[in-house]
Amino acid sequence: MSRPEARAPRASGRLLGLDLFRAVAVFGMLVAHVGPAAWTPGEGFGTVHVEWEIFHSRMPAMFAFAAGLSLNLGRAHASGAAQPAVVPTLIRAALLAACGFALTWLGTPVVVILTSFAVWFVLVLPLRRLGAPALLIVAGAWAVLGPAASFLLRRSITLPGNALWDALVAGDYPAMTWMPFVVAGLGVGRLELSSKRIRLRLAAAGAALIGIGYLLSGLLLSGGLTARILDTLPAGADGDAAQQFARRFFAESGVTDTGSWLWLLVPAPHSGSWADVLGCLGVCLLLLAVLLPIGELSRWAENGRPAGQRAVGLLVTLAAPLGTMVLSVYAAHIVAMAVITAATGHSFSGAQSPLMLLGFTLGLMLFSVLWLRRFPRGPLEWLLGRATAVIERMGRRASAGSTRPSRP
């Protein structure tokens, strides 16, 4: 495998910008799993650690959005636009689910997202022939209708321990409120992302959604919404009303509280509320619009540039590999957590120190940089692609054999 092929993402500012987006999502994942707390309880609302909280709730949304972007790497249909191929996508979904179950078996406190990826990939297939405008309309409609439908269903139906119910409605990453990110990623990935006009439109749309999701909901909270929610909380529970509100706000359970429909207006992290979904969509669009041109700065790493420019270019090229092999990095950090726990007894439940976060970040970055200097894809990405191709080929052969006329 040639070294130029391994460095292919650096040849395109667009591709490198997408890798940088995924790299930020990976760092957010590390903050959530092996980093400091986003919030600590205390008197009243407790203490919000803003520098870490900004990653906690947006990381799953970014992963889902990036999953939609990756689906555009499918095969081309007659009109030339990329779309996910059905059979390979179903095979990849099954393999991702198997990988997710294996990582869950390791017993770390991480809620493995790969099984949810498998569900999302299957659910998005009926939309695969839609163009970018239609997909973005579907994503917007889903972002409005999904949280409301989820709230009504969970308020009227309880199915504890039902895997399908959790995957679609009530789990940590339920499709009903997480699919808008996948569909939006699929739609955005079909745009001409090298166009400055498209990037400006993405930035404007992202800023508008952030304003609706976070700023407007913040104004509502300070304007009386918080007091109305406090009135709906059960009396006699542990702690005062403000502490109850804070615990529910930072539960990060993947779904909203069903005590009052007003929770749909609250930008609680990882809650699937209207405010959370719209705000996170805005973050994804705005961040992508910013990172796409930053990816083009990788050319500054070339010799002959001023020292400052070379440093910026080098930083970009070193960060991008972390987003080039997300699946391998994701699995590697969970395996590392399991190994550390088995070897030292260290528990990753709860918050970790900044040094732990730094160690995981630098270790995974070094791993990805060194690997991609020798190989064009991450180990699990290669294995998933190879296994998908083999299974698909075996299926075609079996199908051809079953339709072959028998000899008399």
Short mmCIF file of C-alpha atoms in Angstrom, two decimals:
data_model
loop_
_atom_site.label_atom_id
_atom_site.label_comp_id
_atom_site.label_asym_id
_atom_site.label_seq_id
_atom_site.Cartn_x
_atom_site.Cartn_y
_atom_site.Cartn_z
CA MET A 1 0.00 0.00 0.00
CA SER A 2 1.51 3.26 -1.07
CA ARG A 3 2.10 6.16 1.26
CA PRO A 4 0.43 8.66 -1.08
CA GLU A 5 -2.78 6.60 -0.84
CA ALA A 6 -2.56 6.63 2.95
CA ARG A 7 -2.38 10.40 2.91
CA ALA A 8 -5.19 10.83 0.39
CA PRO A 9 -7.35 12.93 2.73
CA ARG A 10 -4.69 15.62 2.75
CA ALA A 11 -5.07 16.08 -0.97
CA SER A 12 -8.55 17.50 -0.54
CA GLY A 13 -9.50 20.36 1.76
CA ARG A 14 -13.08 19.17 1.66
CA LEU A 15 -12.24 15.63 2.76
CA LEU A 16 -9.83 16.84 5.39
CA GLY A 17 -12.47 19.20 6.76
CA LEU A 18 -14.83 16.25 7.15
CA ASP A 19 -12.10 14.33 8.95
CA LEU A 20 -11.58 17.28 11.28
CA PHE A 21 -15.31 17.30 12.05
CA ARG A 22 -15.14 13.63 13.00
CA ALA A 23 -11.97 14.28 15.01
CA VAL A 24 -13.80 16.87 17.12
CA ALA A 25 -16.58 14.32 17.64
CA VAL A 26 -13.98 11.80 18.81
CA PHE A 27 -12.54 14.29 21.28
CA GLY A 28 -16.03 14.99 22.59
CA MET A 29 -16.50 11.25 23.03
CA LEU A 30 -13.30 11.08 25.06
CA VAL A 31 -14.42 13.99 27.23
CA ALA A 32 -17.67 12.15 27.95
CA HIS A 33 -16.03 8.77 28.65
CA VAL A 34 -12.63 9.49 30.18
CA GLY A 35 -12.77 13.20 30.95
CA PRO A 36 -13.89 15.59 33.69
CA ALA A 37 -17.54 16.05 34.68
CA ALA A 38 -19.83 18.43 32.83
CA TRP A 39 -21.77 19.16 36.00
CA THR A 40 -21.36 18.48 39.69
CA PRO A 41 -24.27 18.57 42.15
CA GLY A 42 -24.35 21.07 44.97
CA GLU A 43 -26.57 23.68 46.47
CA GLY A 44 -29.35 24.76 44.17
CA PHE A 45 -28.53 24.04 40.54
CA GLY A 46 -25.01 22.83 41.31
CA THR A 47 -21.94 23.74 39.25
CA VAL A 48 -21.81 23.63 35.45
CA HIS A 49 -18.32 23.11 33.99
CA VAL A 50 -18.93 24.85 30.70
CA GLU A 51 -15.55 23.94 29.17
CA TRP A 52 -16.51 20.25 29.36
CA GLU A 53 -20.29 20.48 29.11
CA ILE A 54 -20.13 21.82 25.56
CA PHE A 55 -18.78 18.42 24.47
CA HIS A 56 -20.99 16.09 26.51
CA SER A 57 -24.37 16.70 24.88
CA ARG A 58 -23.17 17.46 21.36
CA MET A 59 -20.88 14.47 20.90
CA PRO A 60 -23.62 11.88 20.14
CA ALA A 61 -25.30 14.30 17.75
CA MET A 62 -22.02 14.84 15.91
CA PHE A 63 -21.46 11.08 15.65
CA ALA A 64 -24.96 10.62 14.20
CA PHE A 65 -24.45 13.53 11.80
CA ALA A 66 -21.08 12.10 10.73
CA ALA A 67 -22.74 8.71 10.19
CA GLY A 68 -25.11 10.34 7.71
CA LEU A 69 -22.20 12.02 5.96
CA SER A 70 -20.42 8.67 5.62
CA LEU A 71 -23.43 7.07 3.91
CA ASN A 72 -22.71 9.23 0.87
CA LEU A 73 -19.71 7.03 0.22
CA GLY A 74 -22.10 4.44 -1.19
CA ARG A 75 -22.39 3.45 -4.81
CA ALA A 76 -23.62 5.77 -7.52
CA HIS A 77 -26.98 5.29 -9.17
CA ALA A 78 -27.92 6.15 -12.73
CA SER A 79 -28.06 9.91 -12.23
CA GLY A 80 -24.57 9.92 -10.78
CA ALA A 81 -25.43 10.96 -7.21
CA ALA A 82 -24.01 8.80 -4.46
CA GLN A 83 -26.47 6.82 -2.39
CA PRO A 84 -26.20 3.97 0.12
CA ALA A 85 -26.40 0.56 -1.55
CA VAL A 86 -29.05 -1.55 0.19
CA VAL A 87 -27.39 -4.92 0.60
CA PRO A 88 -23.93 -3.64 1.65
CA THR A 89 -25.57 -1.21 4.07
CA LEU A 90 -27.59 -4.01 5.68
CA ILE A 91 -24.46 -6.14 5.97
CA ARG A 92 -22.49 -3.27 7.52
CA ALA A 93 -25.34 -2.62 9.93
CA ALA A 94 -25.29 -6.25 11.07
CA LEU A 95 -21.50 -6.20 11.48
CA LEU A 96 -21.64 -2.92 13.42
CA ALA A 97 -24.27 -4.40 15.72
CA ALA A 98 -22.05 -7.44 16.33
CA CYS A 99 -19.09 -5.17 17.07
CA GLY A 100 -21.28 -3.15 19.41
CA PHE A 101 -22.37 -6.24 21.33
CA ALA A 102 -18.73 -7.35 21.63
CA LEU A 103 -17.65 -3.97 23.02
CA THR A 104 -20.59 -3.96 25.44
CA TRP A 105 -19.52 -7.40 26.67
CA LEU A 106 -16.24 -5.87 27.90
CA GLY A 107 -18.22 -4.34 30.76
CA THR A 108 -17.02 -0.73 30.61
CA PRO A 109 -19.44 2.03 31.71
CA VAL A 110 -19.68 3.24 28.09
CA VAL A 111 -23.11 3.01 26.48
CA VAL A 112 -21.91 1.67 23.13
CA ILE A 113 -23.41 3.60 20.22
CA LEU A 114 -22.59 1.11 17.43
CA THR A 115 -25.81 -0.89 17.83
CA SER A 116 -27.72 2.37 17.40
CA PHE A 117 -25.68 3.05 14.25
CA ALA A 118 -26.93 -0.27 12.89
CA VAL A 119 -30.55 0.75 13.49
CA TRP A 120 -30.04 4.20 11.96
CA PHE A 121 -28.42 2.78 8.82
CA VAL A 122 -31.40 0.50 8.24
CA LEU A 123 -33.98 3.22 8.88
CA VAL A 124 -32.35 5.69 6.49
CA LEU A 125 -32.43 3.31 3.52
CA PRO A 126 -35.98 4.28 2.40
CA LEU A 127 -34.71 7.86 2.04
CA ARG A 128 -31.61 6.98 0.05
CA ARG A 129 -32.92 8.18 -3.32
CA LEU A 130 -33.92 11.64 -2.10
CA GLY A 131 -31.86 14.66 -3.07
CA ALA A 132 -30.23 17.06 -0.65
CA PRO A 133 -33.17 19.56 -0.41
CA ALA A 134 -35.71 16.81 0.28
CA LEU A 135 -33.46 15.17 2.86
CA LEU A 136 -32.94 18.44 4.70
CA ILE A 137 -36.70 19.03 4.75
CA VAL A 138 -37.24 15.54 6.15
CA ALA A 139 -34.56 16.16 8.79
CA GLY A 140 -36.20 19.43 9.81
CA ALA A 141 -39.67 17.89 10.02
CA TRP A 142 -38.30 14.94 11.99
CA ALA A 143 -36.53 17.30 14.41
CA VAL A 144 -39.91 18.90 15.18
CA LEU A 145 -42.19 15.86 15.15
CA GLY A 146 -39.80 13.26 16.61
CA PRO A 147 -39.36 14.74 20.12
CA ALA A 148 -43.11 15.34 20.47
CA ALA A 149 -43.99 11.82 19.32
CA SER A 150 -41.36 10.35 21.64
CA PHE A 151 -42.75 12.32 24.58
CA LEU A 152 -46.34 11.21 23.92
CA LEU A 153 -45.41 7.56 23.39
CA ARG A 154 -43.25 7.32 26.51
CA ARG A 155 -45.88 9.09 28.57
CA SER A 156 -48.55 6.57 27.58
CA ILE A 157 -46.55 3.36 27.08
CA THR A 158 -43.94 1.69 29.29
CA LEU A 159 -41.96 -1.27 27.95
CA PRO A 160 -38.98 -1.79 30.28
CA GLY A 161 -36.30 -4.09 28.94
CA ASN A 162 -37.74 -4.16 25.41
CA ALA A 163 -34.73 -3.80 23.07
CA LEU A 164 -36.75 -2.66 20.05
CA TRP A 165 -38.62 -0.05 22.10
CA ASP A 166 -35.33 1.26 23.50
CA ALA A 167 -33.72 1.39 20.06
CA LEU A 168 -36.58 3.33 18.53
CA VAL A 169 -38.14 5.38 21.33
CA ALA A 170 -36.78 5.22 24.87
CA GLY A 171 -33.10 4.24 24.92
CA ASP A 172 -29.92 6.24 25.20
CA TYR A 173 -29.80 6.88 21.44
CA PRO A 174 -33.40 6.36 20.26
CA ALA A 175 -33.98 6.64 16.54
CA MET A 176 -37.08 8.76 17.01
CA THR A 177 -34.99 11.72 18.20
CA TRP A 178 -31.53 10.88 16.81
CA MET A 179 -32.47 10.22 13.17
CA PRO A 180 -32.70 13.94 12.30
CA PHE A 181 -28.93 14.12 12.66
CA VAL A 182 -28.39 11.10 10.39
CA VAL A 183 -30.79 12.38 7.73
CA ALA A 184 -29.32 15.88 7.91
CA GLY A 185 -25.81 14.45 7.54
CA LEU A 186 -26.92 12.44 4.51
CA GLY A 187 -28.42 15.57 2.95
CA VAL A 188 -25.50 17.87 3.73
CA GLY A 189 -23.07 15.30 2.37
CA ARG A 190 -24.77 15.59 -1.03
CA LEU A 191 -24.13 19.31 -1.24
CA GLU A 192 -21.11 20.80 -3.01
CA LEU A 193 -19.17 21.38 0.19
CA SER A 194 -16.23 22.92 -1.64
CA SER A 195 -18.44 25.87 -2.56
CA LYS A 196 -18.00 28.98 -0.40
CA ARG A 197 -21.67 29.84 -0.92
CA ILE A 198 -22.76 26.45 0.44
CA ARG A 199 -20.47 26.85 3.43
CA LEU A 200 -21.91 30.28 4.19
CA ARG A 201 -25.42 28.87 3.97
CA LEU A 202 -24.51 26.04 6.32
CA ALA A 203 -23.02 28.52 8.77
CA ALA A 204 -26.10 30.76 8.61
CA ALA A 205 -28.48 27.83 9.05
CA GLY A 206 -26.38 26.52 11.94
CA ALA A 207 -26.33 29.89 13.67
CA ALA A 208 -30.11 30.23 13.26
CA LEU A 209 -30.74 26.77 14.75
CA ILE A 210 -28.38 27.51 17.65
CA GLY A 211 -30.34 30.68 18.28
CA ILE A 212 -33.64 28.79 18.29
CA GLY A 213 -32.40 25.78 20.21
CA TYR A 214 -30.23 27.42 22.87
CA LEU A 215 -30.72 31.18 23.01
CA LEU A 216 -34.52 31.17 22.71
CA SER A 217 -34.88 28.32 25.19
CA GLY A 218 -32.51 30.15 27.56
CA LEU A 219 -34.71 33.22 27.39
CA LEU A 220 -37.76 31.06 28.09
CA LEU A 221 -36.06 29.47 31.10
CA SER A 222 -35.12 32.82 32.57
CA GLY A 223 -38.53 34.24 31.73
CA GLY A 224 -40.57 31.88 33.86
CA LEU A 225 -40.30 28.44 32.24
CA THR A 226 -38.04 27.17 35.01
CA ALA A 227 -40.53 28.20 37.68
CA ARG A 228 -43.37 26.46 35.85
CA ILE A 229 -41.34 23.24 35.59
CA LEU A 230 -40.39 23.43 39.28
CA ASP A 231 -44.09 23.51 40.11
CA THR A 232 -44.59 20.19 38.31
CA LEU A 233 -41.87 18.32 40.22
CA PRO A 234 -43.04 15.83 42.87
CA ALA A 235 -42.99 17.06 46.44
CA GLY A 236 -41.09 15.14 49.10
CA ALA A 237 -38.33 13.86 46.81
CA ASP A 238 -34.68 14.06 47.85
CA GLY A 239 -33.35 17.61 47.70
CA ASP A 240 -35.14 20.83 47.03
CA ALA A 241 -36.91 21.64 43.76
CA ALA A 242 -33.84 23.29 42.22
CA GLN A 243 -31.71 20.20 42.91
CA GLN A 244 -34.38 17.95 41.43
CA PHE A 245 -34.52 20.12 38.33
CA ALA A 246 -30.73 20.04 37.98
CA ARG A 247 -30.54 16.25 38.31
CA ARG A 248 -33.21 15.81 35.64
CA PHE A 249 -31.60 18.48 33.45
CA PHE A 250 -28.21 16.73 33.50
CA ALA A 251 -29.48 13.14 33.49
CA GLU A 252 -28.20 12.68 29.89
CA SER A 253 -30.56 9.73 29.50
CA GLY A 254 -31.22 10.24 25.79
CA VAL A 255 -34.86 11.21 26.30
CA THR A 256 -36.78 14.01 27.98
CA ASP A 257 -38.48 13.82 31.34
CA THR A 258 -42.17 13.00 30.86
CA GLY A 259 -43.41 14.87 33.93
CA SER A 260 -44.34 17.90 31.84
CA TRP A 261 -44.38 18.74 28.14
CA LEU A 262 -42.44 21.88 29.06
CA TRP A 263 -39.29 19.71 29.15
CA LEU A 264 -39.44 19.72 25.34
CA LEU A 265 -38.48 23.41 25.48
CA VAL A 266 -35.51 22.82 27.78
CA PRO A 267 -32.00 22.51 26.24
CA ALA A 268 -31.07 19.67 28.57
CA PRO A 269 -27.97 17.88 27.21
CA HIS A 270 -28.52 14.53 25.50
CA SER A 271 -32.25 14.70 26.13
CA GLY A 272 -33.79 14.70 22.67
CA SER A 273 -35.93 17.75 23.44
CA TRP A 274 -36.83 20.25 20.73
CA ALA A 275 -34.23 22.64 22.09
CA ASP A 276 -31.55 19.95 22.31
CA VAL A 277 -32.15 18.51 18.83
CA LEU A 278 -32.36 21.88 17.06
CA GLY A 279 -29.41 23.31 18.98
CA CYS A 280 -27.21 20.29 18.29
CA LEU A 281 -28.16 20.34 14.61
CA GLY A 282 -27.08 23.96 14.52
CA VAL A 283 -23.76 23.11 16.15
CA CYS A 284 -23.14 20.36 13.58
CA LEU A 285 -23.85 22.64 10.62
CA LEU A 286 -21.89 25.61 11.93
CA LEU A 287 -18.90 23.52 13.02
CA LEU A 288 -18.75 21.75 9.67
CA ALA A 289 -18.89 25.09 7.85
CA VAL A 290 -15.96 26.34 9.95
CA LEU A 291 -13.83 23.19 9.70
CA LEU A 292 -14.11 22.73 5.94
CA PRO A 293 -11.93 25.79 5.14
CA ILE A 294 -9.65 25.00 8.09
CA GLY A 295 -8.98 21.64 6.47
CA GLU A 296 -7.53 23.47 3.50
CA LEU A 297 -4.85 24.97 5.75
CA SER A 298 -3.09 21.60 5.72
CA ARG A 299 -1.16 22.88 2.69
CA TRP A 300 0.65 25.22 5.06
CA ALA A 301 2.60 22.23 6.38
CA GLU A 302 4.74 22.29 3.25
CA ASN A 303 8.35 23.36 3.39
CA GLY A 304 9.05 26.96 2.47
CA ARG A 305 6.17 28.37 4.47
CA PRO A 306 6.72 30.71 7.44
CA ALA A 307 7.12 28.90 10.76
CA GLY A 308 3.71 30.00 12.06
CA GLN A 309 1.88 28.76 8.98
CA ARG A 310 3.77 25.48 9.02
CA ALA A 311 2.79 24.93 12.65
CA VAL A 312 -0.89 25.47 11.82
CA GLY A 313 -0.69 23.15 8.81
CA LEU A 314 1.06 20.49 10.84
CA LEU A 315 -1.54 20.70 13.59
CA VAL A 316 -4.34 20.22 11.06
CA THR A 317 -2.68 17.22 9.45
CA LEU A 318 -1.99 15.61 12.83
CA ALA A 319 -5.57 16.07 14.06
CA ALA A 320 -7.30 14.79 10.92
CA PRO A 321 -6.25 11.10 11.18
CA LEU A 322 -8.21 10.83 14.43
CA GLY A 323 -11.34 11.39 12.34
CA THR A 324 -10.24 9.22 9.43
CA MET A 325 -10.54 5.95 11.37
CA VAL A 326 -13.34 6.71 13.83
CA LEU A 327 -14.56 3.12 14.19
CA SER A 328 -11.10 1.83 15.08
CA VAL A 329 -10.45 4.70 17.48
CA TYR A 330 -13.85 4.22 19.12
CA ALA A 331 -13.26 0.50 19.67
CA ALA A 332 -9.64 1.07 20.76
CA HIS A 333 -10.58 3.47 23.56
CA ILE A 334 -13.18 1.05 24.96
CA VAL A 335 -10.72 -1.84 24.83
CA ALA A 336 -8.10 0.35 26.53
CA MET A 337 -10.57 1.22 29.29
CA ALA A 338 -11.31 -2.47 29.84
CA VAL A 339 -7.61 -3.39 29.90
CA ILE A 340 -6.76 -0.61 32.37
CA THR A 341 -9.59 -1.66 34.66
CA ALA A 342 -8.55 -5.33 34.52
CA ALA A 343 -4.88 -4.53 35.13
CA THR A 344 -5.18 -1.85 37.80
CA GLY A 345 -8.73 -1.97 39.13
CA HIS A 346 -9.27 1.64 38.10
CA SER A 347 -12.94 2.50 37.63
CA PHE A 348 -14.06 4.69 34.76
CA SER A 349 -17.47 5.22 36.29
CA GLY A 350 -17.94 8.90 36.96
CA ALA A 351 -15.63 11.77 36.12
CA GLN A 352 -11.95 11.32 35.31
CA SER A 353 -8.98 13.66 35.59
CA PRO A 354 -7.79 15.96 32.79
CA LEU A 355 -4.57 13.92 32.72
CA MET A 356 -6.54 10.78 31.87
CA LEU A 357 -8.25 12.65 29.05
CA LEU A 358 -4.90 13.96 27.79
CA GLY A 359 -3.36 10.49 27.87
CA PHE A 360 -6.18 8.90 25.87
CA THR A 361 -6.26 11.78 23.38
CA LEU A 362 -2.53 11.78 22.66
CA GLY A 363 -2.36 7.98 22.61
CA LEU A 364 -5.18 7.61 20.11
CA MET A 365 -3.86 10.47 17.99
CA LEU A 366 -0.41 8.85 17.83
CA PHE A 367 -1.98 5.48 17.01
CA SER A 368 -4.04 6.93 14.15
CA VAL A 369 -1.16 8.98 12.70
CA LEU A 370 1.27 6.05 12.72
CA TRP A 371 -1.30 3.61 11.36
CA LEU A 372 -2.32 5.83 8.45
CA ARG A 373 1.31 6.37 7.48
CA ARG A 374 1.41 2.68 6.61
CA PHE A 375 -2.17 1.79 5.69
CA PRO A 376 -4.94 3.71 3.86
CA ARG A 377 -7.69 2.80 6.33
CA GLY A 378 -8.06 1.96 9.99
CA PRO A 379 -7.97 -1.74 10.98
CA LEU A 380 -11.68 -2.04 11.76
CA GLU A 381 -12.65 0.07 8.76
CA TRP A 382 -10.65 -2.30 6.54
CA LEU A 383 -12.09 -5.37 8.25
CA LEU A 384 -15.65 -4.07 7.98
CA GLY A 385 -15.22 -3.26 4.30
CA ARG A 386 -13.55 -6.59 3.56
CA ALA A 387 -16.15 -8.61 5.47
CA THR A 388 -18.99 -6.72 3.76
CA ALA A 389 -17.54 -7.44 0.31
CA VAL A 390 -16.98 -11.14 1.09
CA ILE A 391 -20.48 -11.63 2.53
CA GLU A 392 -22.07 -9.79 -0.39
CA ARG A 393 -20.12 -11.89 -2.89
CA MET A 394 -21.11 -15.11 -1.12
CA GLY A 395 -24.73 -13.99 -1.19
CA ARG A 396 -24.61 -13.32 -4.92
CA ARG A 397 -23.07 -16.73 -5.57
CA ALA A 398 -25.66 -18.46 -3.40
CA SER A 399 -28.44 -16.57 -5.17
CA ALA A 400 -27.07 -17.46 -8.58
CA GLY A 401 -26.76 -21.12 -7.54
CA SER A 402 -30.34 -21.26 -6.30
CA THR A 403 -31.71 -19.87 -9.58
CA ARG A 404 -29.59 -22.10 -11.83
CA PRO A 405 -31.79 -24.67 -13.65
CA SER A 406 -31.17 -28.24 -12.54
CA ARG A 407 -29.99 -30.86 -14.99
CA PRO A 408 -32.39 -33.68 -15.92
#
